[in-house]
Coordinates of C-alpha atoms and ligand atoms in Angstrom, one line a residue:
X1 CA 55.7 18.8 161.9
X2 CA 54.6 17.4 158.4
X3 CA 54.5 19.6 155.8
X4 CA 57.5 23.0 156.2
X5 CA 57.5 25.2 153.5
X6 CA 61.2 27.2 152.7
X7 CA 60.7 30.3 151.1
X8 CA 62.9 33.2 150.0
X9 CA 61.9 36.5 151.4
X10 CA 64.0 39.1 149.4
X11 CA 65.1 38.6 145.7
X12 CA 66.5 35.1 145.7
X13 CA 69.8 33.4 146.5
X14 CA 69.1 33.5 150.2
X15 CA 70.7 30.6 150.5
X16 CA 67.7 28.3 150.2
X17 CA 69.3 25.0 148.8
X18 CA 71.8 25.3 152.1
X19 CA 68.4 25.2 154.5
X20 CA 65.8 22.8 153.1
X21 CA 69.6 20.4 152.8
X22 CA 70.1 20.9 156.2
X23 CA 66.5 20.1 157.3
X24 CA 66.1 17.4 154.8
X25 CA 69.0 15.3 157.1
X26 CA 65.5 15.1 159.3
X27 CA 62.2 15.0 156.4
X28 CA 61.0 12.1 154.1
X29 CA 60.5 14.0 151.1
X30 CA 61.5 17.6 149.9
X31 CA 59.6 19.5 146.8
X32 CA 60.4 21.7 144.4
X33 CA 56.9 23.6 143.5
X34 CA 57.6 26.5 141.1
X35 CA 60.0 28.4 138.8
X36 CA 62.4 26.3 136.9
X37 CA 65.9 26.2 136.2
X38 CA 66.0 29.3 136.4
X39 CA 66.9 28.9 140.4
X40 CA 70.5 28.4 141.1
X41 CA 70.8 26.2 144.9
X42 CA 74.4 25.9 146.0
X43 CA 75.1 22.6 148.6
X44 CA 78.5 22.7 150.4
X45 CA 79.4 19.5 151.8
X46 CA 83.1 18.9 153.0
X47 CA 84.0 21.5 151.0
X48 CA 82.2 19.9 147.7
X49 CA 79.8 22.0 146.0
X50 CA 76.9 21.4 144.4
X51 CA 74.7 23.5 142.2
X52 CA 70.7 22.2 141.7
X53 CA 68.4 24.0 139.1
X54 CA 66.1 21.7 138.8
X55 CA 66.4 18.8 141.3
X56 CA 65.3 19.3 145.0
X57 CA 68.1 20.2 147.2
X58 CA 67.6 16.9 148.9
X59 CA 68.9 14.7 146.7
X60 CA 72.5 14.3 148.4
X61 CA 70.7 11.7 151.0
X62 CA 70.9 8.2 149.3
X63 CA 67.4 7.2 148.5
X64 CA 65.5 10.2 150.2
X65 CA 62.4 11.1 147.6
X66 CA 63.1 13.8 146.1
X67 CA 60.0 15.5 144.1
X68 CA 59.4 18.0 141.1
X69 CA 55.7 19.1 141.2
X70 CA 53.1 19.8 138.8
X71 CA 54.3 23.6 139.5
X72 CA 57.7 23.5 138.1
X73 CA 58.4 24.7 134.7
X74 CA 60.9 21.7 133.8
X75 CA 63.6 22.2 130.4
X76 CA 64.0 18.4 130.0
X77 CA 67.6 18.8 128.4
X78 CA 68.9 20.8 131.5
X79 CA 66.7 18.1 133.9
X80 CA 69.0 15.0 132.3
X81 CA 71.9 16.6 132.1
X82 CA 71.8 17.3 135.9
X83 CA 70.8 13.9 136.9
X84 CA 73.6 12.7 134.8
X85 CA 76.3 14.9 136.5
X86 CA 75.1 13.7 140.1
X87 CA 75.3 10.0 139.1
X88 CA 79.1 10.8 137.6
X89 CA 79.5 12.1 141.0
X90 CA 78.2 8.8 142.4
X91 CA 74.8 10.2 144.0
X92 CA 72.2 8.1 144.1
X93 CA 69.3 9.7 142.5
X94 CA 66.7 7.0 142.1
X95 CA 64.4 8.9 144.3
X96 CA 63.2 11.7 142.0
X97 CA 60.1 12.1 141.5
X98 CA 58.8 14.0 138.5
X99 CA 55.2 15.4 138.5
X100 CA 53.3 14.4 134.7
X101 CA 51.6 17.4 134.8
X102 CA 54.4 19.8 135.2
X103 CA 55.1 21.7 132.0
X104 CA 57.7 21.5 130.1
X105 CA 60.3 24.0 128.5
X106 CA 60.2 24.0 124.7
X107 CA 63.3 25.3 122.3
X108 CA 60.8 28.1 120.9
X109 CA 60.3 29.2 124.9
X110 CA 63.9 29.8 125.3
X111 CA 64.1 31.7 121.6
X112 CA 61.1 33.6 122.9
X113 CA 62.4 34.6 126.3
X114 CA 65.5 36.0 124.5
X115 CA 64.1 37.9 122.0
X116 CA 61.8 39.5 124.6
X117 CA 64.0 41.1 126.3
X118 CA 66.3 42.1 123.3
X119 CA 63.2 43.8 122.4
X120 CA 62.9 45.3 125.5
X121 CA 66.3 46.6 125.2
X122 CA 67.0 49.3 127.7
X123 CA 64.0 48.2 129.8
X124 CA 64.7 44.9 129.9
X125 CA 64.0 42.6 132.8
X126 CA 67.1 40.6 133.0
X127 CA 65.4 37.4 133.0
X128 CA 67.6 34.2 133.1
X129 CA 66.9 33.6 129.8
X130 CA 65.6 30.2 130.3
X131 CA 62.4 30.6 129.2
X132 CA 60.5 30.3 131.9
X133 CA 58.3 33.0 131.2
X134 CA 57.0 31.9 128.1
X135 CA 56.7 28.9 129.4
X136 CA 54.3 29.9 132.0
X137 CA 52.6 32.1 129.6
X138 CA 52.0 29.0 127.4
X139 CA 50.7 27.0 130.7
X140 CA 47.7 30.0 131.1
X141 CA 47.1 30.1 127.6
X142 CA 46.2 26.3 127.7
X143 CA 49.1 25.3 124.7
X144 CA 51.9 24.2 127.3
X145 CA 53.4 20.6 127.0
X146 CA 53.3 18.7 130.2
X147 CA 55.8 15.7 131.1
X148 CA 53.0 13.0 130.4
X149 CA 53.0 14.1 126.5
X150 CA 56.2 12.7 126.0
X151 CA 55.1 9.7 126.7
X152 CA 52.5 9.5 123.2
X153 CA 54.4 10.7 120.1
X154 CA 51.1 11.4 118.2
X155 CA 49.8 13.6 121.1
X156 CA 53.3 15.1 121.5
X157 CA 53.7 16.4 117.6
X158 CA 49.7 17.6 117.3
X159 CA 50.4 19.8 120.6
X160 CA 54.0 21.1 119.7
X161 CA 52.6 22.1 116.1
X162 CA 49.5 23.7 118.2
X163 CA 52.0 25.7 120.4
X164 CA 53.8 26.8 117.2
X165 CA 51.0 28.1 115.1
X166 CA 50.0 31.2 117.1
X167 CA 53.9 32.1 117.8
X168 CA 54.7 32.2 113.7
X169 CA 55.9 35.9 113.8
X170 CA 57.6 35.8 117.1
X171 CA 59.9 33.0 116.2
X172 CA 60.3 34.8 112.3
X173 CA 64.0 35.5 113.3
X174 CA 64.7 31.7 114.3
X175 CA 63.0 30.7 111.3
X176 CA 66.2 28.9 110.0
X177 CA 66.7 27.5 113.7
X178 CA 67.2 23.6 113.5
X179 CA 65.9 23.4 116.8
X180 CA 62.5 24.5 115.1
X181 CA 61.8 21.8 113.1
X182 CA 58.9 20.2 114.3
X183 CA 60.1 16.6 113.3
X184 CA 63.6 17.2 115.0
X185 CA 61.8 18.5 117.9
X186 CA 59.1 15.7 118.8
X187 CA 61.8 13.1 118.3
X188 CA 64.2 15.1 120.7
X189 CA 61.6 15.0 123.5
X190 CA 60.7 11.9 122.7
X191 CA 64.1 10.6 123.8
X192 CA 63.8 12.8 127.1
X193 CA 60.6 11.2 127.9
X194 CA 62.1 8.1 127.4
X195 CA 65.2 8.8 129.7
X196 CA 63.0 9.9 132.4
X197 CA 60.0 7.5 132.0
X198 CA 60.9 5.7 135.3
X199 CA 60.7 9.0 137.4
X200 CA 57.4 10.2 136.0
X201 CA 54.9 10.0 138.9
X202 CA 51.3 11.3 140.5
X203 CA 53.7 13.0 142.3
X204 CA 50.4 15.1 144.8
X205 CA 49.6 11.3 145.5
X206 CA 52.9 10.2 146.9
X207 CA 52.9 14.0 149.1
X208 CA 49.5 12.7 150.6
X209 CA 50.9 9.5 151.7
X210 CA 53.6 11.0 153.5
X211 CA 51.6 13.7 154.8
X212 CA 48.7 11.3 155.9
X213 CA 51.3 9.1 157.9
X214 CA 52.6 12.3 159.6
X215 CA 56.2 11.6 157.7
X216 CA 58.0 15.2 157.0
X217 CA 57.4 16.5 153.9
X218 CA 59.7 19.9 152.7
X219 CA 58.1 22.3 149.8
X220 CA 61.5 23.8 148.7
X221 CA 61.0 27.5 147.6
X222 CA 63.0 29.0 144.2
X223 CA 63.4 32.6 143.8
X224 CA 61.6 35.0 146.6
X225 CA 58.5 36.7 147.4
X226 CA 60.4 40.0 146.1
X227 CA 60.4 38.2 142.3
X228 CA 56.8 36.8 143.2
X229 CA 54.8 37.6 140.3
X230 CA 51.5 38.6 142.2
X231 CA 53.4 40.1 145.2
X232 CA 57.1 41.4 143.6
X233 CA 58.0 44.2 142.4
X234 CA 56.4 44.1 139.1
X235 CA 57.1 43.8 136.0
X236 CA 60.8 43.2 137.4
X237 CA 59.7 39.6 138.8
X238 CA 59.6 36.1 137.3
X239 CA 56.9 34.3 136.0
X240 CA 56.1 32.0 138.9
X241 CA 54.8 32.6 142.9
X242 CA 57.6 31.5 145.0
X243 CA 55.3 32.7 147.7
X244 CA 54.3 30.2 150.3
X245 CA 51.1 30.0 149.5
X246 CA 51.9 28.6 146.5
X247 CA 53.3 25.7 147.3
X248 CA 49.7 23.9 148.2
X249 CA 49.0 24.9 144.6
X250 CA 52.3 23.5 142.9
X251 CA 52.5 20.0 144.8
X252 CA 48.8 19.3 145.3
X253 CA 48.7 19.9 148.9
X254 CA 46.4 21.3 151.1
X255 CA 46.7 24.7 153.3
X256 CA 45.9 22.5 155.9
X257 CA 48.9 20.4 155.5
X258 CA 51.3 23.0 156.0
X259 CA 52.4 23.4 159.5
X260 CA 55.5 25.4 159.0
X261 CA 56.9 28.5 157.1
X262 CA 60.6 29.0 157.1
X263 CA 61.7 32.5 155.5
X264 CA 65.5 32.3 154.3
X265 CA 66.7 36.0 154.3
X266 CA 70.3 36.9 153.8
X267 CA 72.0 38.8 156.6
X268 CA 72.2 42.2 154.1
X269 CA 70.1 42.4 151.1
X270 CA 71.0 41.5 146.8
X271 CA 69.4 41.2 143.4
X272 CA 70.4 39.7 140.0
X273 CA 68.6 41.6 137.2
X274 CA 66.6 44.7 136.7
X275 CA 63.7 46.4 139.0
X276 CA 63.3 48.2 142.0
X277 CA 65.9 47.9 144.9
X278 CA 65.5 50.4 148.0
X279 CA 68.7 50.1 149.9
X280 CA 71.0 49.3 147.3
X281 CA 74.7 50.0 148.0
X282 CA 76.2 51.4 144.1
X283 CA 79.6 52.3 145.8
X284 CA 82.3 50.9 147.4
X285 CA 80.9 49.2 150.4
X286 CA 78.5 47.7 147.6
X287 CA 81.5 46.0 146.0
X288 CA 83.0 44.9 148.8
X289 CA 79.8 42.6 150.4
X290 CA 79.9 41.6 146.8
X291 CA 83.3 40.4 146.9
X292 CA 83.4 39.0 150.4
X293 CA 79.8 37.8 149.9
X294 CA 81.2 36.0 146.7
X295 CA 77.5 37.6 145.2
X296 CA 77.8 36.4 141.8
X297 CA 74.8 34.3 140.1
X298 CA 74.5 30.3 140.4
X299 CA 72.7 30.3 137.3
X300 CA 73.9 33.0 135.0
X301 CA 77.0 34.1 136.8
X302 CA 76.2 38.0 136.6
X303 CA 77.3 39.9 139.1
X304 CA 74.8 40.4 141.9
X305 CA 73.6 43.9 143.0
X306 CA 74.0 44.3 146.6
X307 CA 72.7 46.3 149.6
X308 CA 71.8 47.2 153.1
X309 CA 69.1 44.5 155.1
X310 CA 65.5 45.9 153.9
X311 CA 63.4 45.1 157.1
X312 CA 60.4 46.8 155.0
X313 CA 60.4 44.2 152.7
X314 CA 61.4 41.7 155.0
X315 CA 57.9 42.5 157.2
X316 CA 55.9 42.5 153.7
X317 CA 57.7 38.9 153.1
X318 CA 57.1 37.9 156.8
X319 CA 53.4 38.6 156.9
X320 CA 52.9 37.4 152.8
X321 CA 54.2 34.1 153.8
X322 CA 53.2 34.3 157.1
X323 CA 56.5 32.9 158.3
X324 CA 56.5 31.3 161.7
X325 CA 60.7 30.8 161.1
X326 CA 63.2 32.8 160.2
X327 CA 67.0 31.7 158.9
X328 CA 68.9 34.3 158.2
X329 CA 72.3 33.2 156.4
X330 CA 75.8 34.9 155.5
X331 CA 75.6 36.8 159.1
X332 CA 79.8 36.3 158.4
X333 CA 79.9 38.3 155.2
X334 CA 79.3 41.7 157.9
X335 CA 82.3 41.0 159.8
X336 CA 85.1 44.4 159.5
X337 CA 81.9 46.7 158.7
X338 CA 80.6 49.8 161.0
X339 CA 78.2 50.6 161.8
X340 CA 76.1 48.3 160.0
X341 CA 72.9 49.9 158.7
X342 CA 69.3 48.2 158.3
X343 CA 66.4 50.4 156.6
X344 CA 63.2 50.0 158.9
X345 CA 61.5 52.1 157.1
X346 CA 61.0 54.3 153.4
X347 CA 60.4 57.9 153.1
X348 CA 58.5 58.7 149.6
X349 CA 59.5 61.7 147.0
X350 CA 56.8 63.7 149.0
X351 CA 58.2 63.2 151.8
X352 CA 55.8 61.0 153.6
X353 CA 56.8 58.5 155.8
X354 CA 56.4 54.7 154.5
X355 CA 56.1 52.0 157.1
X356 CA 54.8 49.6 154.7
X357 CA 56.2 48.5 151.2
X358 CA 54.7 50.7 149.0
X359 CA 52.2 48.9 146.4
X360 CA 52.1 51.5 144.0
X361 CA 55.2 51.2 141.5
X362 CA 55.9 55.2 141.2
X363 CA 55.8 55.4 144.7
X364 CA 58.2 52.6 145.2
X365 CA 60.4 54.0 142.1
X366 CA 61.1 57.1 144.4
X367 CA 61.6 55.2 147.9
X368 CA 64.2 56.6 149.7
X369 CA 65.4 53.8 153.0
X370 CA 65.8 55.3 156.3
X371 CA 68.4 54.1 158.5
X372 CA 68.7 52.6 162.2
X373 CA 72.6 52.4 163.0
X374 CA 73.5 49.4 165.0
X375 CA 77.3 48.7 166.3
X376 CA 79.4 46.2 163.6
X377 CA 81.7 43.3 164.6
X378 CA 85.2 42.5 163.7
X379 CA 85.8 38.6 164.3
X380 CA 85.7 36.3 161.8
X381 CA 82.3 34.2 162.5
X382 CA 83.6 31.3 160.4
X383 CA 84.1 28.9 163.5
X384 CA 81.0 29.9 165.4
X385 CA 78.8 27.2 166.5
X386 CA 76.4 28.2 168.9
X387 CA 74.7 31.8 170.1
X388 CA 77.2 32.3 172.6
X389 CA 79.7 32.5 170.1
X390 CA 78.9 35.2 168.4
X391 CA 80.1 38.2 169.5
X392 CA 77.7 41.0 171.2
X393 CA 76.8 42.8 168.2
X394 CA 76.4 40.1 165.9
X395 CA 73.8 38.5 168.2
X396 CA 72.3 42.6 168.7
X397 CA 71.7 42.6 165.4
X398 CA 70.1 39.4 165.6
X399 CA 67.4 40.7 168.1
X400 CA 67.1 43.8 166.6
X401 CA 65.6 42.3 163.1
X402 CA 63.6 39.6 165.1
X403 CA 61.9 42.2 166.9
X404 CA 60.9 44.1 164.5
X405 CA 59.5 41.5 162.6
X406 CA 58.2 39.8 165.3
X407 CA 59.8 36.1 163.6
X408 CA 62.1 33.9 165.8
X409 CA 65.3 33.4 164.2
X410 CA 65.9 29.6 164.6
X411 CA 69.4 29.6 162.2
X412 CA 71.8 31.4 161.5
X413 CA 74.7 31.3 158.4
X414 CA 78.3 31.6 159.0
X415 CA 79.7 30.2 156.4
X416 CA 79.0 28.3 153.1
X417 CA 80.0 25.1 154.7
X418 CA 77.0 22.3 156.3
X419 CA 78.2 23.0 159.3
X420 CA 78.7 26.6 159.3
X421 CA 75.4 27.1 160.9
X422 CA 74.0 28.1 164.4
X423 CA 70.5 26.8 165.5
X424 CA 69.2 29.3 168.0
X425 CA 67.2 27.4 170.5
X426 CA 67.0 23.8 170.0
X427 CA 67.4 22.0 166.3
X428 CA 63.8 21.3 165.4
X429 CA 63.0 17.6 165.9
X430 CA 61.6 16.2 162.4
X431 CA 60.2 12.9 162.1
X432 CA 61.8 11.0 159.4
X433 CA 61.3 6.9 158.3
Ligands
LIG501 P1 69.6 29.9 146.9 O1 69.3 30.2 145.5 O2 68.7 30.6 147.8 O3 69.7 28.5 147.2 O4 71.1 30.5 147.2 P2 72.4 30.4 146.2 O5 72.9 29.1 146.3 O6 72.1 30.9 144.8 O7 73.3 31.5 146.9 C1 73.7 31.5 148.2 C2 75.2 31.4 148.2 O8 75.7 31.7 149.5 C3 75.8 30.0 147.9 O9 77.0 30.2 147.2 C4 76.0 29.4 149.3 O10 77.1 28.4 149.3 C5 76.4 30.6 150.1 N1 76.0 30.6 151.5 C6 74.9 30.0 152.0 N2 74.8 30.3 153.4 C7 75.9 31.0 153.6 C8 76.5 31.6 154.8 O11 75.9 31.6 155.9 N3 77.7 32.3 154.7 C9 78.3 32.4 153.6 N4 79.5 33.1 153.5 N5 77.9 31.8 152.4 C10 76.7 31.2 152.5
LIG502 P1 67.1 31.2 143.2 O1 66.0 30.1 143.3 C1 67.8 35.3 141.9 C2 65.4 36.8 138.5 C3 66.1 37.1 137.2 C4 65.3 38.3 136.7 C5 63.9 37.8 137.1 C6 63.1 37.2 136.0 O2 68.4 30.7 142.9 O3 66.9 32.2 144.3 P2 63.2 34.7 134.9 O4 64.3 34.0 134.2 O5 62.8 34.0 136.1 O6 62.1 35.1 134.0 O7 63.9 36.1 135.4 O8 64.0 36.9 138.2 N1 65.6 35.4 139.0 C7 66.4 35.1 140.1 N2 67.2 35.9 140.9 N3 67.7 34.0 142.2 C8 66.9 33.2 141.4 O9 66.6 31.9 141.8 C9 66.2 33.8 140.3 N4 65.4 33.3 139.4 C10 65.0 34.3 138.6 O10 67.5 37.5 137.5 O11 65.6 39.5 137.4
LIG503 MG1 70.3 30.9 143.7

């Protein structure tokens, strides 16, 4: 199976970097193909942890090619800064791959991004504050910097000074901002194109060879179809489209050469940030999947909102991405709660029934979930290792959200740990060199 896309399907921190590193043991290459370091992918591996922004999540095999695509936003700073904390931690990271036409994160972008929302104020997104938005707006508006400009000063200073013209006013309150100053600011990325020279690549090219060989290629999703910018819950969304679809468009591939969809969906339901969130739990039980959940951001550390599974918005994610796999992680984080609840459908202000995630934003606004009640589980899941492990109710609850999606669930979370996993059925059988 060549090309696998791994996408979130709720409002990120699904638990995406633990999947595509457990089927990366078995692929050639794995991509990242939107968003930025805004994403936040946690790795635990004998009880070591790891925490990837920017690099793929496969990086922890020695010599595996590892690729950041054209559709990455990429903040140079944060991308050296993580290579040189893996290679102080001994990983090999020679095989990064770094797109030359992926855009790059300016100092103004980040200034920007914060001053947006401060001027937002109460109706404020809650963005990461990486400026990845402005970033991306930059990118449409034609005056982003890609990777491949830092590799011609004069190009580099005539394009920063381009950027800067039309954002005069904007950046008025950083006036005094050393970071500003266009010499200090060309010579800065000067030296980042010059530390990561020898990973800059026609990084579409080297994902046709693999795929054209049949070798395993993995398209690593970052945030979810719930923060999709087309498909989310906007405004309250990020600037990318984690969706799957995008993935042909943000490593140069083909629809055809995508064979696979997984869907990473957490065994309840959270969000970092502002917007729209049905079955949110603003009480006790709330904090306590928080706590046991340990829901507090990779990237920003806030505190994670937290709530009951969403099976509407998991069946708008399913069919979006057209997922042909499901993973559904932290089924352990339920234990010692009954009954568990899952909303399988919304009822409107008006009091009409919704099946399907409402489009309209008023009508979402007032969404109230309606509950099916299924049976909880006491025992600590921790240790289980196959399906007959579980006990019955974890694996009813199992069924019951496959069926109504109508997705087979091939794994299944227990645990934080590499091998705190279940594959349902047999372990899919990747082809890797
Ligand atoms: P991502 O952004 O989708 O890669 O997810 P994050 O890394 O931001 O958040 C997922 C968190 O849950 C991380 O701390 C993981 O170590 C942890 N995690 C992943 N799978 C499981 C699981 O099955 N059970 C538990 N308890 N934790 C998990
Ligand atoms: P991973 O890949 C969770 C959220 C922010 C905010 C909104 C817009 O770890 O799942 P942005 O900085 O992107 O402009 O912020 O999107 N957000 C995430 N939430 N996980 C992420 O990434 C996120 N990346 C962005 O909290 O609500
Ligand atoms: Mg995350």
């Amino acid at each position: 199976m060549p090309g696998i896309v791994i996408v979130g399907t709720q409002w990120g921190d699904e638990g995406k970097g633990k999947v595509t590193d457990l089927l990366a043991e078995r692929a050639d290459a794995v991509v990242r193909f939107q968003g930025g370091n805004n994403a936040g992918h946690t790795i635990v591996r004998d009880g070591d942890e790891f925490k990837f922004h920017l690099i793929p999540s496969g990086i922890l095999y020695p010599g595996k090619m590892c690729v950041i695509g054209n559709g990455v936003v990429i903040d140079p700073a944060v991308l050296i800064e993580e290579l040189e904390s893996l290679r102080r931690r001994g990983i090999d990271v020679g095989g990064l791959r770094v797109s030359a036409n992926a855009h790059l994160i300016m100092p103004y972008h980040v200034m920007l991004d914060t001053a947006g929302e401060a001027k937002l104020g109460k109706l404020q997104i809650g963005t990461t504050k990486r400026g990845i938005g402005p970033c991306y707006a930059d990118k449409a508006a034609r005056l982003g910097i890609r990777v491949q400009d830092l590799l011609d000063a004069k190009i580099l200073r005539k394009k920063i000074m381009a950027a800067l013209e039309p954002k005069q006013q904007a950046l008025r309150p950083f006036a005094r901002d050393p970071r500003l100053d266009l010499h200090a600011m060309t010579e800065e990325y000067l030296r980042f194109g010059h530390r990561l020279e020898p990973h800059i690549a026609d990084t579409a090219h080297l994902c046709w060879e693999l795929l054209d060989s049949g070798r395993t290629v993995i398209f690593e999703g970052a945030q979810a179809t719930m923060l999709d910018l087309d498909h989310g819950t906007y405004p309250f969304v990020t600037s990318s489209n984690p969706v799957a679809g995008a993935a042909c468009v943000g490593a140069g591939v083909g629809p055809r050469d995508i064979d696979e969809v997984w869907g990473v969906a957490k065994a309840y339901a959270t969000r970092v940030g502002a917007g729209p969130f049905p079955t949110e739990l603003e009480d006790e039980l709330g904090a306590h999947l928080r706590e046991r959940g340990g829901e507090r951001g990779t990237t920003t550390g806030r505190d994670r909102r937290t709530g009951w599974m969403d099976l509407v918005a998991l069946r708008y994610a399913a069919r979006l991405n057209g997922l042909t796999a499901l993973s559904i992680t932290k089924l352990d984080v339920l234990s010692g709660l009954d009954p568990l609840r899952v909303a399988v459908r919304y009822r409107s202000s008006q009091g009409a029934v919704l099946d399907e995630f409402p489009y309209h934003q008023s009508i979402l606004h007032g969404a109230q979930p309606e509950y099916e009640e299924l049976p909880g589980f006491e025992d600590d899941l921790g240790a289980c290792r196959s399906e007959s492990d579980l006990p019955p109710e974890a694996r009813a609850y199992l069924r019951f959200l496959e069926d109504h999606l109508g997705v087979p669930i091939r794994l299944v979370g227990v645990g934080p740990g590499r091998d705190q996993v279940i594959w349902m059925g047999e372990a899919p059988a990747l082809r890797a060199a």
